[in-house]
């Protein structure tokens, strides 16, 4: 037989048969086999490079990409680049500290009149995922949870999450009881966000944690709580409850916000703490930089909509 494209007819038929068989096999068995393959590769230290797949699809803001190192955070919007906020986006208030939760809950309900969907434990999160609860929520609902990675997985490519949270210096950590404990007690937040709970962690894990902060989080600071909470309201376009204003926020923050711990940076206590938790200290510095940057980049909702309107030239 005459060759075509480098292969004869019989070879081309065999290639087609093998390709078809492979497609059928992956379609039928891929979703069930993938977790086992991922577990095997992760045990050999390749897990971070394995794309996360659900129902046969790459999940996240880049569904046709292999760049899934960042999963499940790919189911969160980019706070700056993904503006204006879509009507299908679901607000997500992530907290890990007791006072942050108390302040956030009181402000969101009393000052802004929002409905909270509280997911404090793994059972409620799994139930919300099975029920696809995010499909029934609007921008007037806020998912509230300390369990960031698990909650991210309840969001979908039809209903992305859009996260906001407070950050504080690791010296001020006062974790809520729902937070997990890890075998290694250093760099808690970096371990939590990178999902590496024991053993050595390095700049790779810090890079993942930093990306959560500067890409997917509308950052709040405990020493600028009122400004942070007002920024959240403007970013989402939430109005105050009738008869309420900024004084509502100020009163709640004054009541629930504890004083920030301070240790002399030249003291032995500080040097010992920093030597044990250098990655969390750097993560805090990233949150500080993100808060300052978002003064200009996380713009009010009304401005987001105006900038998204087509210009006269584009309309023509």
PDB file of C-alpha atoms in Angstrom:
ATOM      1  CA  UNK A   1       0.000   0.000   0.000  1.00  0.00           C
ATOM      2  CA  UNK A   2       1.146   3.509  -0.772  1.00  0.00           C
ATOM      3  CA  UNK A   3       2.444   5.382   2.258  1.00  0.00           C
ATOM      4  CA  UNK A   4       0.590   8.538   3.394  1.00  0.00           C
ATOM      5  CA  UNK A   5       1.860  10.922   6.043  1.00  0.00           C
ATOM      6  CA  UNK A   6       4.636   8.485   6.921  1.00  0.00           C
ATOM      7  CA  UNK A   7       2.273   5.546   7.633  1.00  0.00           C
ATOM      8  CA  UNK A   8       0.588   2.963   5.423  1.00  0.00           C
ATOM      9  CA  UNK A   9      -3.153   2.329   5.560  1.00  0.00           C
ATOM     10  CA  UNK A  10      -2.949  -0.623   7.940  1.00  0.00           C
ATOM     11  CA  UNK A  11      -0.830   1.314  10.424  1.00  0.00           C
ATOM     12  CA  UNK A  12      -3.189   4.283  10.293  1.00  0.00           C
ATOM     13  CA  UNK A  13      -6.134   2.007  11.056  1.00  0.00           C
ATOM     14  CA  UNK A  14      -4.301   0.517  14.025  1.00  0.00           C
ATOM     15  CA  UNK A  15      -3.492   4.002  15.379  1.00  0.00           C
ATOM     16  CA  UNK A  16      -7.151   4.985  15.082  1.00  0.00           C
ATOM     17  CA  UNK A  17      -8.258   1.832  16.897  1.00  0.00           C
ATOM     18  CA  UNK A  18      -5.787   2.352  19.744  1.00  0.00           C
ATOM     19  CA  UNK A  19      -6.748   6.033  20.057  1.00  0.00           C
ATOM     20  CA  UNK A  20     -10.453   5.198  20.163  1.00  0.00           C
ATOM     21  CA  UNK A  21      -9.898   2.490  22.747  1.00  0.00           C
ATOM     22  CA  UNK A  22      -7.862   4.892  24.890  1.00  0.00           C
ATOM     23  CA  UNK A  23     -10.583   7.554  24.747  1.00  0.00           C
ATOM     24  CA  UNK A  24     -13.274   5.061  25.723  1.00  0.00           C
ATOM     25  CA  UNK A  25     -11.145   3.696  28.566  1.00  0.00           C
ATOM     26  CA  UNK A  26     -10.410   7.167  29.988  1.00  0.00           C
ATOM     27  CA  UNK A  27     -14.048   8.200  29.661  1.00  0.00           C
ATOM     28  CA  UNK A  28     -15.280   5.106  31.512  1.00  0.00           C
ATOM     29  CA  UNK A  29     -12.571   4.541  34.088  1.00  0.00           C
ATOM     30  CA  UNK A  30     -10.511   7.741  34.272  1.00  0.00           C
ATOM     31  CA  UNK A  31     -12.447   9.510  37.080  1.00  0.00           C
ATOM     32  CA  UNK A  32     -12.267   6.437  39.342  1.00  0.00           C
ATOM     33  CA  UNK A  33      -8.633   5.608  38.594  1.00  0.00           C
ATOM     34  CA  UNK A  34      -7.306   9.145  38.884  1.00  0.00           C
ATOM     35  CA  UNK A  35      -7.413   9.414  42.708  1.00  0.00           C
ATOM     36  CA  UNK A  36      -5.419   6.180  42.992  1.00  0.00           C
ATOM     37  CA  UNK A  37      -2.823   7.400  40.513  1.00  0.00           C
ATOM     38  CA  UNK A  38      -2.632  10.747  42.284  1.00  0.00           C
ATOM     39  CA  UNK A  39      -2.162   9.035  45.666  1.00  0.00           C
ATOM     40  CA  UNK A  40       0.609   6.848  44.249  1.00  0.00           C
ATOM     41  CA  UNK A  41       2.451   9.774  42.712  1.00  0.00           C
ATOM     42  CA  UNK A  42       2.029  11.887  45.807  1.00  0.00           C
ATOM     43  CA  UNK A  43       3.614   9.130  47.879  1.00  0.00           C
ATOM     44  CA  UNK A  44       6.606   9.398  45.551  1.00  0.00           C
ATOM     45  CA  UNK A  45       6.745  13.192  46.028  1.00  0.00           C
ATOM     46  CA  UNK A  46       5.179  13.932  42.640  1.00  0.00           C
ATOM     47  CA  UNK A  47       1.748  14.803  44.019  1.00  0.00           C
ATOM     48  CA  UNK A  48       2.079  18.555  43.648  1.00  0.00           C
ATOM     49  CA  UNK A  49       2.483  18.169  39.901  1.00  0.00           C
ATOM     50  CA  UNK A  50      -0.615  16.018  39.386  1.00  0.00           C
ATOM     51  CA  UNK A  51      -3.616  17.874  37.955  1.00  0.00           C
ATOM     52  CA  UNK A  52      -6.771  17.649  40.056  1.00  0.00           C
ATOM     53  CA  UNK A  53      -9.717  16.274  38.115  1.00  0.00           C
ATOM     54  CA  UNK A  54     -13.340  16.019  39.088  1.00  0.00           C
ATOM     55  CA  UNK A  55     -15.951  14.336  36.901  1.00  0.00           C
ATOM     56  CA  UNK A  56     -13.405  14.134  34.128  1.00  0.00           C
ATOM     57  CA  UNK A  57     -12.767  17.882  33.975  1.00  0.00           C
ATOM     58  CA  UNK A  58      -9.931  20.100  35.111  1.00  0.00           C
ATOM     59  CA  UNK A  59     -11.414  22.234  37.830  1.00  0.00           C
ATOM     60  CA  UNK A  60     -10.780  25.925  38.206  1.00  0.00           C
ATOM     61  CA  UNK A  61     -10.256  29.212  36.469  1.00  0.00           C
ATOM     62  CA  UNK A  62      -8.088  27.481  33.839  1.00  0.00           C
ATOM     63  CA  UNK A  63     -10.215  24.431  32.928  1.00  0.00           C
ATOM     64  CA  UNK A  64      -8.229  23.518  29.805  1.00  0.00           C
ATOM     65  CA  UNK A  65      -4.856  23.949  31.431  1.00  0.00           C
ATOM     66  CA  UNK A  66      -2.488  21.602  33.205  1.00  0.00           C
ATOM     67  CA  UNK A  67      -1.599  24.382  35.655  1.00  0.00           C
ATOM     68  CA  UNK A  68      -3.423  22.751  38.554  1.00  0.00           C
ATOM     69  CA  UNK A  69      -0.726  22.944  41.210  1.00  0.00           C
ATOM     70  CA  UNK A  70      -2.947  25.585  42.825  1.00  0.00           C
ATOM     71  CA  UNK A  71      -6.069  23.388  43.145  1.00  0.00           C
ATOM     72  CA  UNK A  72      -8.490  23.737  44.954  1.00  0.00           C
ATOM     73  CA  UNK A  73      -7.806  27.477  45.057  1.00  0.00           C
ATOM     74  CA  UNK A  74      -8.447  27.576  41.307  1.00  0.00           C
ATOM     75  CA  UNK A  75     -12.134  27.537  42.275  1.00  0.00           C
ATOM     76  CA  UNK A  76     -11.667  30.967  43.829  1.00  0.00           C
ATOM     77  CA  UNK A  77     -11.733  34.113  41.721  1.00  0.00           C
ATOM     78  CA  UNK A  78      -8.687  36.282  41.212  1.00  0.00           C
ATOM     79  CA  UNK A  79      -9.640  39.258  43.388  1.00  0.00           C
ATOM     80  CA  UNK A  80      -8.060  41.836  41.097  1.00  0.00           C
ATOM     81  CA  UNK A  81      -8.052  40.390  37.585  1.00  0.00           C
ATOM     82  CA  UNK A  82     -11.568  38.912  37.718  1.00  0.00           C
ATOM     83  CA  UNK A  83     -13.429  42.205  37.983  1.00  0.00           C
ATOM     84  CA  UNK A  84     -16.267  43.094  37.825  1.00  0.00           C
ATOM     85  CA  UNK A  85     -17.760  40.611  40.259  1.00  0.00           C
ATOM     86  CA  UNK A  86     -20.047  38.188  38.421  1.00  0.00           C
ATOM     87  CA  UNK A  87     -23.607  37.705  39.649  1.00  0.00           C
ATOM     88  CA  UNK A  88     -22.846  33.993  40.008  1.00  0.00           C
ATOM     89  CA  UNK A  89     -19.866  34.546  42.334  1.00  0.00           C
ATOM     90  CA  UNK A  90     -20.344  33.497  45.965  1.00  0.00           C
ATOM     91  CA  UNK A  91     -18.750  35.465  48.833  1.00  0.00           C
ATOM     92  CA  UNK A  92     -16.582  33.369  51.157  1.00  0.00           C
ATOM     93  CA  UNK A  93     -15.440  34.695  54.536  1.00  0.00           C
ATOM     94  CA  UNK A  94     -12.527  32.551  55.704  1.00  0.00           C
ATOM     95  CA  UNK A  95     -11.430  32.872  59.311  1.00  0.00           C
ATOM     96  CA  UNK A  96      -9.082  30.972  61.613  1.00  0.00           C
ATOM     97  CA  UNK A  97      -9.201  33.226  64.698  1.00  0.00           C
ATOM     98  CA  UNK A  98     -11.943  33.573  67.282  1.00  0.00           C
ATOM     99  CA  UNK A  99     -12.176  37.371  67.318  1.00  0.00           C
ATOM    100  CA  UNK A 100     -12.074  37.507  63.496  1.00  0.00           C
ATOM    101  CA  UNK A 101     -15.109  35.238  63.355  1.00  0.00           C
ATOM    102  CA  UNK A 102     -17.016  37.233  65.977  1.00  0.00           C
ATOM    103  CA  UNK A 103     -16.329  40.552  64.262  1.00  0.00           C
ATOM    104  CA  UNK A 104     -16.989  39.258  60.757  1.00  0.00           C
ATOM    105  CA  UNK A 105     -20.265  37.583  61.715  1.00  0.00           C
ATOM    106  CA  UNK A 106     -21.593  40.617  63.588  1.00  0.00           C
ATOM    107  CA  UNK A 107     -20.669  43.099  60.857  1.00  0.00           C
ATOM    108  CA  UNK A 108     -21.960  40.996  57.965  1.00  0.00           C
ATOM    109  CA  UNK A 109     -25.328  40.429  59.628  1.00  0.00           C
ATOM    110  CA  UNK A 110     -25.928  43.523  61.770  1.00  0.00           C
ATOM    111  CA  UNK A 111     -24.347  46.205  59.554  1.00  0.00           C
ATOM    112  CA  UNK A 112     -24.772  44.772  56.051  1.00  0.00           C
ATOM    113  CA  UNK A 113     -27.857  42.557  56.534  1.00  0.00           C
ATOM    114  CA  UNK A 114     -26.323  39.506  54.817  1.00  0.00           C
ATOM    115  CA  UNK A 115     -27.329  35.861  55.246  1.00  0.00           C
ATOM    116  CA  UNK A 116     -24.546  33.580  56.463  1.00  0.00           C
ATOM    117  CA  UNK A 117     -24.070  29.955  55.425  1.00  0.00           C
ATOM    118  CA  UNK A 118     -21.878  28.629  58.215  1.00  0.00           C
ATOM    119  CA  UNK A 119     -19.835  25.514  57.459  1.00  0.00           C
ATOM    120  CA  UNK A 120     -17.871  24.867  60.624  1.00  0.00           C
ATOM    121  CA  UNK A 121     -17.307  21.121  60.309  1.00  0.00           C
ATOM    122  CA  UNK A 122     -16.392  18.649  57.591  1.00  0.00           C
ATOM    123  CA  UNK A 123     -19.808  16.952  57.573  1.00  0.00           C
ATOM    124  CA  UNK A 124     -21.640  20.189  56.796  1.00  0.00           C
ATOM    125  CA  UNK A 125     -19.093  21.002  54.082  1.00  0.00           C
ATOM    126  CA  UNK A 126     -19.527  17.609  52.445  1.00  0.00           C
ATOM    127  CA  UNK A 127     -23.310  17.966  52.588  1.00  0.00           C
ATOM    128  CA  UNK A 128     -23.079  21.400  50.970  1.00  0.00           C
ATOM    129  CA  UNK A 129     -20.882  19.950  48.220  1.00  0.00           C
ATOM    130  CA  UNK A 130     -23.265  17.051  47.506  1.00  0.00           C
ATOM    131  CA  UNK A 131     -26.255  19.396  47.379  1.00  0.00           C
ATOM    132  CA  UNK A 132     -24.367  21.905  45.199  1.00  0.00           C
ATOM    133  CA  UNK A 133     -25.546  24.546  47.642  1.00  0.00           C
ATOM    134  CA  UNK A 134     -23.562  27.319  45.949  1.00  0.00           C
ATOM    135  CA  UNK A 135     -25.888  27.166  42.928  1.00  0.00           C
ATOM    136  CA  UNK A 136     -28.707  28.499  45.124  1.00  0.00           C
ATOM    137  CA  UNK A 137     -26.736  31.363  46.695  1.00  0.00           C
ATOM    138  CA  UNK A 138     -26.471  35.013  45.691  1.00  0.00           C
ATOM    139  CA  UNK A 139     -24.158  37.893  46.560  1.00  0.00           C
ATOM    140  CA  UNK A 140     -26.387  38.512  49.580  1.00  0.00           C
ATOM    141  CA  UNK A 141     -25.237  35.196  51.061  1.00  0.00           C
ATOM    142  CA  UNK A 142     -21.800  34.626  52.566  1.00  0.00           C
ATOM    143  CA  UNK A 143     -20.225  31.204  53.067  1.00  0.00           C
ATOM    144  CA  UNK A 144     -18.385  31.307  56.403  1.00  0.00           C
ATOM    145  CA  UNK A 145     -15.842  28.683  57.448  1.00  0.00           C
ATOM    146  CA  UNK A 146     -12.369  28.119  58.945  1.00  0.00           C
ATOM    147  CA  UNK A 147     -11.745  25.166  56.595  1.00  0.00           C
ATOM    148  CA  UNK A 148     -10.404  26.801  53.463  1.00  0.00           C
ATOM    149  CA  UNK A 149      -9.319  23.884  51.267  1.00  0.00           C
ATOM    150  CA  UNK A 150     -12.438  21.822  51.948  1.00  0.00           C
ATOM    151  CA  UNK A 151     -14.795  24.754  51.339  1.00  0.00           C
ATOM    152  CA  UNK A 152     -13.035  25.661  48.094  1.00  0.00           C
ATOM    153  CA  UNK A 153     -14.142  22.287  46.730  1.00  0.00           C
ATOM    154  CA  UNK A 154     -17.846  23.143  47.109  1.00  0.00           C
ATOM    155  CA  UNK A 155     -17.448  25.918  44.530  1.00  0.00           C
ATOM    156  CA  UNK A 156     -17.846  25.113  40.857  1.00  0.00           C
ATOM    157  CA  UNK A 157     -16.994  26.563  37.479  1.00  0.00           C
ATOM    158  CA  UNK A 158     -20.562  27.923  37.392  1.00  0.00           C
ATOM    159  CA  UNK A 159     -20.325  29.428  40.872  1.00  0.00           C
ATOM    160  CA  UNK A 160     -16.798  30.472  41.793  1.00  0.00           C
ATOM    161  CA  UNK A 161     -15.951  31.565  45.311  1.00  0.00           C
ATOM    162  CA  UNK A 162     -14.609  35.032  46.040  1.00  0.00           C
ATOM    163  CA  UNK A 163     -12.761  35.083  49.350  1.00  0.00           C
ATOM    164  CA  UNK A 164     -12.042  37.704  51.986  1.00  0.00           C
ATOM    165  CA  UNK A 165     -10.211  37.211  55.281  1.00  0.00           C
ATOM    166  CA  UNK A 166      -8.232  38.858  58.058  1.00  0.00           C
ATOM    167  CA  UNK A 167      -4.505  38.242  58.467  1.00  0.00           C
ATOM    168  CA  UNK A 168      -2.397  38.821  61.540  1.00  0.00           C
ATOM    169  CA  UNK A 169       1.137  38.328  62.753  1.00  0.00           C
ATOM    170  CA  UNK A 170       1.766  34.711  63.825  1.00  0.00           C
ATOM    171  CA  UNK A 171       2.534  35.955  67.330  1.00  0.00           C
ATOM    172  CA  UNK A 172      -1.165  36.837  67.560  1.00  0.00           C
ATOM    173  CA  UNK A 173      -2.579  33.483  66.471  1.00  0.00           C
ATOM    174  CA  UNK A 174      -5.641  32.555  68.556  1.00  0.00           C
ATOM    175  CA  UNK A 175      -7.007  29.674  66.495  1.00  0.00           C
ATOM    176  CA  UNK A 176     -10.644  28.649  66.768  1.00  0.00           C
ATOM    177  CA  UNK A 177     -11.265  25.143  68.180  1.00  0.00           C
ATOM    178  CA  UNK A 178     -12.371  23.844  64.767  1.00  0.00           C
ATOM    179  CA  UNK A 179      -8.896  24.269  63.304  1.00  0.00           C
ATOM    180  CA  UNK A 180      -6.858  21.081  62.857  1.00  0.00           C
ATOM    181  CA  UNK A 181      -3.613  20.470  64.709  1.00  0.00           C
ATOM    182  CA  UNK A 182      -0.476  19.297  62.916  1.00  0.00           C
ATOM    183  CA  UNK A 183       2.377  17.041  64.034  1.00  0.00           C
ATOM    184  CA  UNK A 184       4.869  19.855  63.402  1.00  0.00           C
ATOM    185  CA  UNK A 185       4.078  23.046  65.303  1.00  0.00           C
ATOM    186  CA  UNK A 186       5.976  25.541  63.165  1.00  0.00           C
ATOM    187  CA  UNK A 187       4.653  27.815  60.383  1.00  0.00           C
ATOM    188  CA  UNK A 188       1.040  26.832  60.999  1.00  0.00           C
ATOM    189  CA  UNK A 189      -0.655  28.943  58.338  1.00  0.00           C
ATOM    190  CA  UNK A 190       1.843  28.036  55.614  1.00  0.00           C
ATOM    191  CA  UNK A 191       1.297  24.360  56.407  1.00  0.00           C
ATOM    192  CA  UNK A 192      -2.462  24.796  56.347  1.00  0.00           C
ATOM    193  CA  UNK A 193      -2.575  26.582  52.993  1.00  0.00           C
ATOM    194  CA  UNK A 194      -0.001  24.362  51.276  1.00  0.00           C
ATOM    195  CA  UNK A 195      -1.493  21.160  52.737  1.00  0.00           C
ATOM    196  CA  UNK A 196       1.876  19.956  54.050  1.00  0.00           C
ATOM    197  CA  UNK A 197       1.209  19.168  57.690  1.00  0.00           C
ATOM    198  CA  UNK A 198       4.415  17.458  58.723  1.00  0.00           C
ATOM    199  CA  UNK A 199       8.018  17.224  57.702  1.00  0.00           C
ATOM    200  CA  UNK A 200      10.141  20.021  56.266  1.00  0.00           C
ATOM    201  CA  UNK A 201       8.526  22.844  54.299  1.00  0.00           C
ATOM    202  CA  UNK A 202      10.362  25.267  52.077  1.00  0.00           C
ATOM    203  CA  UNK A 203       9.818  28.203  49.732  1.00  0.00           C
ATOM    204  CA  UNK A 204       7.666  26.084  47.427  1.00  0.00           C
ATOM    205  CA  UNK A 205       5.028  25.755  50.149  1.00  0.00           C
ATOM    206  CA  UNK A 206       5.449  29.410  51.059  1.00  0.00           C
ATOM    207  CA  UNK A 207       4.882  30.292  47.394  1.00  0.00           C
ATOM    208  CA  UNK A 208       1.549  28.458  47.386  1.00  0.00           C
ATOM    209  CA  UNK A 209       0.478  30.184  50.604  1.00  0.00           C
ATOM    210  CA  UNK A 210       1.525  33.604  49.310  1.00  0.00           C
ATOM    211  CA  UNK A 211      -0.458  33.070  46.135  1.00  0.00           C
ATOM    212  CA  UNK A 212      -3.572  32.375  48.193  1.00  0.00           C
ATOM    213  CA  UNK A 213      -3.063  35.760  49.837  1.00  0.00           C
ATOM    214  CA  UNK A 214      -2.267  38.007  46.887  1.00  0.00           C
ATOM    215  CA  UNK A 215      -4.371  36.293  44.204  1.00  0.00           C
ATOM    216  CA  UNK A 216      -7.519  34.958  45.851  1.00  0.00           C
ATOM    217  CA  UNK A 217      -8.018  37.010  49.030  1.00  0.00           C
ATOM    218  CA  UNK A 218      -9.474  40.433  49.629  1.00  0.00           C
ATOM    219  CA  UNK A 219      -7.164  41.042  52.565  1.00  0.00           C
ATOM    220  CA  UNK A 220      -8.113  42.494  55.921  1.00  0.00           C
ATOM    221  CA  UNK A 221      -5.728  43.592  58.684  1.00  0.00           C
ATOM    222  CA  UNK A 222      -6.452  43.447  62.389  1.00  0.00           C
ATOM    223  CA  UNK A 223      -4.789  46.822  62.970  1.00  0.00           C
ATOM    224  CA  UNK A 224      -6.904  48.360  60.177  1.00  0.00           C
ATOM    225  CA  UNK A 225     -10.097  46.402  60.743  1.00  0.00           C
ATOM    226  CA  UNK A 226     -12.586  49.211  60.167  1.00  0.00           C
ATOM    227  CA  UNK A 227     -10.911  50.254  56.912  1.00  0.00           C
ATOM    228  CA  UNK A 228     -10.716  46.601  55.823  1.00  0.00           C
ATOM    229  CA  UNK A 229     -14.399  45.900  56.508  1.00  0.00           C
ATOM    230  CA  UNK A 230     -15.491  49.086  54.750  1.00  0.00           C
ATOM    231  CA  UNK A 231     -13.358  48.073  51.759  1.00  0.00           C
ATOM    232  CA  UNK A 232     -15.106  44.690  51.671  1.00  0.00           C
ATOM    233  CA  UNK A 233     -18.499  46.415  51.568  1.00  0.00           C
ATOM    234  CA  UNK A 234     -17.430  48.745  48.758  1.00  0.00           C
ATOM    235  CA  UNK A 235     -15.812  45.933  46.762  1.00  0.00           C
ATOM    236  CA  UNK A 236     -18.987  43.839  46.885  1.00  0.00           C
ATOM    237  CA  UNK A 237     -21.366  46.771  46.592  1.00  0.00           C
ATOM    238  CA  UNK A 238     -23.183  45.823  49.784  1.00  0.00           C
ATOM    239  CA  UNK A 239     -25.328  48.627  51.232  1.00  0.00           C
ATOM    240  CA  UNK A 240     -25.640  49.247  54.931  1.00  0.00           C
ATOM    241  CA  UNK A 241     -28.770  48.075  56.703  1.00  0.00           C
ATOM    242  CA  UNK A 242     -31.237  51.008  56.707  1.00  0.00           C
ATOM    243  CA  UNK A 243     -30.387  53.293  59.598  1.00  0.00           C
ATOM    244  CA  UNK A 244     -26.871  51.865  59.964  1.00  0.00           C
ATOM    245  CA  UNK A 245     -23.561  53.341  58.832  1.00  0.00           C
ATOM    246  CA  UNK A 246     -19.840  53.169  59.516  1.00  0.00           C
ATOM    247  CA  UNK A 247     -20.450  53.669  63.227  1.00  0.00           C
ATOM    248  CA  UNK A 248     -21.992  50.181  63.241  1.00  0.00           C
ATOM    249  CA  UNK A 249     -18.657  48.742  62.084  1.00  0.00           C
ATOM    250  CA  UNK A 250     -16.630  50.878  64.496  1.00  0.00           C
ATOM    251  CA  UNK A 251     -18.693  49.821  67.515  1.00  0.00           C
ATOM    252  CA  UNK A 252     -18.348  46.107  66.718  1.00  0.00           C
ATOM    253  CA  UNK A 253     -14.602  46.315  66.091  1.00  0.00           C
ATOM    254  CA  UNK A 254     -14.054  48.276  69.309  1.00  0.00           C
ATOM    255  CA  UNK A 255     -15.942  45.630  71.278  1.00  0.00           C
ATOM    256  CA  UNK A 256     -14.375  42.459  69.861  1.00  0.00           C
ATOM    257  CA  UNK A 257     -10.906  43.343  68.548  1.00  0.00           C
ATOM    258  CA  UNK A 258      -8.174  42.408  71.044  1.00  0.00           C
ATOM    259  CA  UNK A 259      -4.997  44.407  71.421  1.00  0.00           C
ATOM    260  CA  UNK A 260      -2.164  43.324  69.145  1.00  0.00           C
ATOM    261  CA  UNK A 261       0.772  41.565  70.796  1.00  0.00           C
ATOM    262  CA  UNK A 262       4.087  43.351  70.528  1.00  0.00           C
ATOM    263  CA  UNK A 263       7.533  41.924  71.184  1.00  0.00           C
ATOM    264  CA  UNK A 264      10.760  43.843  70.754  1.00  0.00           C
ATOM    265  CA  UNK A 265      12.263  42.728  67.439  1.00  0.00           C
ATOM    266  CA  UNK A 266      15.726  42.866  68.959  1.00  0.00           C
ATOM    267  CA  UNK A 267      14.859  40.577  71.865  1.00  0.00           C
ATOM    268  CA  UNK A 268      15.906  36.944  72.201  1.00  0.00           C
ATOM    269  CA  UNK A 269      12.231  35.946  72.369  1.00  0.00           C
ATOM    270  CA  UNK A 270      11.614  37.490  68.962  1.00  0.00           C
ATOM    271  CA  UNK A 271      14.702  35.933  67.411  1.00  0.00           C
ATOM    272  CA  UNK A 272      13.711  32.507  68.729  1.00  0.00           C
ATOM    273  CA  UNK A 273      10.155  32.872  67.436  1.00  0.00           C
ATOM    274  CA  UNK A 274      11.259  34.059  64.002  1.00  0.00           C
ATOM    275  CA  UNK A 275      13.800  31.243  63.715  1.00  0.00           C
ATOM    276  CA  UNK A 276      10.978  28.730  64.294  1.00  0.00           C
ATOM    277  CA  UNK A 277       8.309  30.408  62.095  1.00  0.00           C
ATOM    278  CA  UNK A 278      10.116  32.289  59.307  1.00  0.00           C
ATOM    279  CA  UNK A 279       7.649  31.288  56.576  1.00  0.00           C
ATOM    280  CA  UNK A 280       4.569  32.451  58.479  1.00  0.00           C
ATOM    281  CA  UNK A 281       6.334  35.734  59.243  1.00  0.00           C
ATOM    282  CA  UNK A 282       7.014  36.217  55.530  1.00  0.00           C
ATOM    283  CA  UNK A 283       3.411  35.288  54.763  1.00  0.00           C
ATOM    284  CA  UNK A 284       2.266  38.024  57.107  1.00  0.00           C
ATOM    285  CA  UNK A 285       4.497  40.502  55.298  1.00  0.00           C
ATOM    286  CA  UNK A 286       2.846  39.414  52.028  1.00  0.00           C
ATOM    287  CA  UNK A 287      -0.593  40.081  53.506  1.00  0.00           C
ATOM    288  CA  UNK A 288       0.580  43.550  54.538  1.00  0.00           C
ATOM    289  CA  UNK A 289       1.812  44.290  51.011  1.00  0.00           C
ATOM    290  CA  UNK A 290      -1.408  42.923  49.489  1.00  0.00           C
ATOM    291  CA  UNK A 291      -3.564  45.099  51.739  1.00  0.00           C
ATOM    292  CA  UNK A 292      -1.690  48.200  50.618  1.00  0.00           C
ATOM    293  CA  UNK A 293      -1.813  47.207  46.958  1.00  0.00           C
ATOM    294  CA  UNK A 294      -5.541  46.512  47.066  1.00  0.00           C
ATOM    295  CA  UNK A 295      -6.178  50.128  47.992  1.00  0.00           C
ATOM    296  CA  UNK A 296      -5.853  50.792  44.254  1.00  0.00           C
ATOM    297  CA  UNK A 297      -6.586  47.393  42.690  1.00  0.00           C
ATOM    298  CA  UNK A 298      -9.642  46.150  44.630  1.00  0.00           C
ATOM    299  CA  UNK A 299     -11.965  48.893  43.460  1.00  0.00           C
ATOM    300  CA  UNK A 300     -15.584  49.563  44.540  1.00  0.00           C
ATOM    301  CA  UNK A 301     -18.285  47.558  42.781  1.00  0.00           C
ATOM    302  CA  UNK A 302     -19.846  50.568  41.063  1.00  0.00           C
ATOM    303  CA  UNK A 303     -16.455  51.478  39.575  1.00  0.00           C
ATOM    304  CA  UNK A 304     -15.934  47.878  38.457  1.00  0.00           C
ATOM    305  CA  UNK A 305     -19.183  48.018  36.495  1.00  0.00           C
ATOM    306  CA  UNK A 306     -18.380  51.384  34.923  1.00  0.00           C
ATOM    307  CA  UNK A 307     -14.941  50.211  33.782  1.00  0.00           C
ATOM    308  CA  UNK A 308     -16.507  47.103  32.267  1.00  0.00           C
ATOM    309  CA  UNK A 309     -18.908  49.141  30.100  1.00  0.00           C
ATOM    310  CA  UNK A 310     -17.871  49.192  26.422  1.00  0.00           C
ATOM    311  CA  UNK A 311     -16.554  52.491  25.137  1.00  0.00           C
ATOM    312  CA  UNK A 312     -18.195  54.284  22.202  1.00  0.00           C
ATOM    313  CA  UNK A 313     -15.417  53.052  19.906  1.00  0.00           C
ATOM    314  CA  UNK A 314     -16.023  49.436  20.985  1.00  0.00           C
ATOM    315  CA  UNK A 315     -19.780  49.817  20.437  1.00  0.00           C
ATOM    316  CA  UNK A 316     -19.173  51.120  16.933  1.00  0.00           C
TER     317      UNK A 316
END
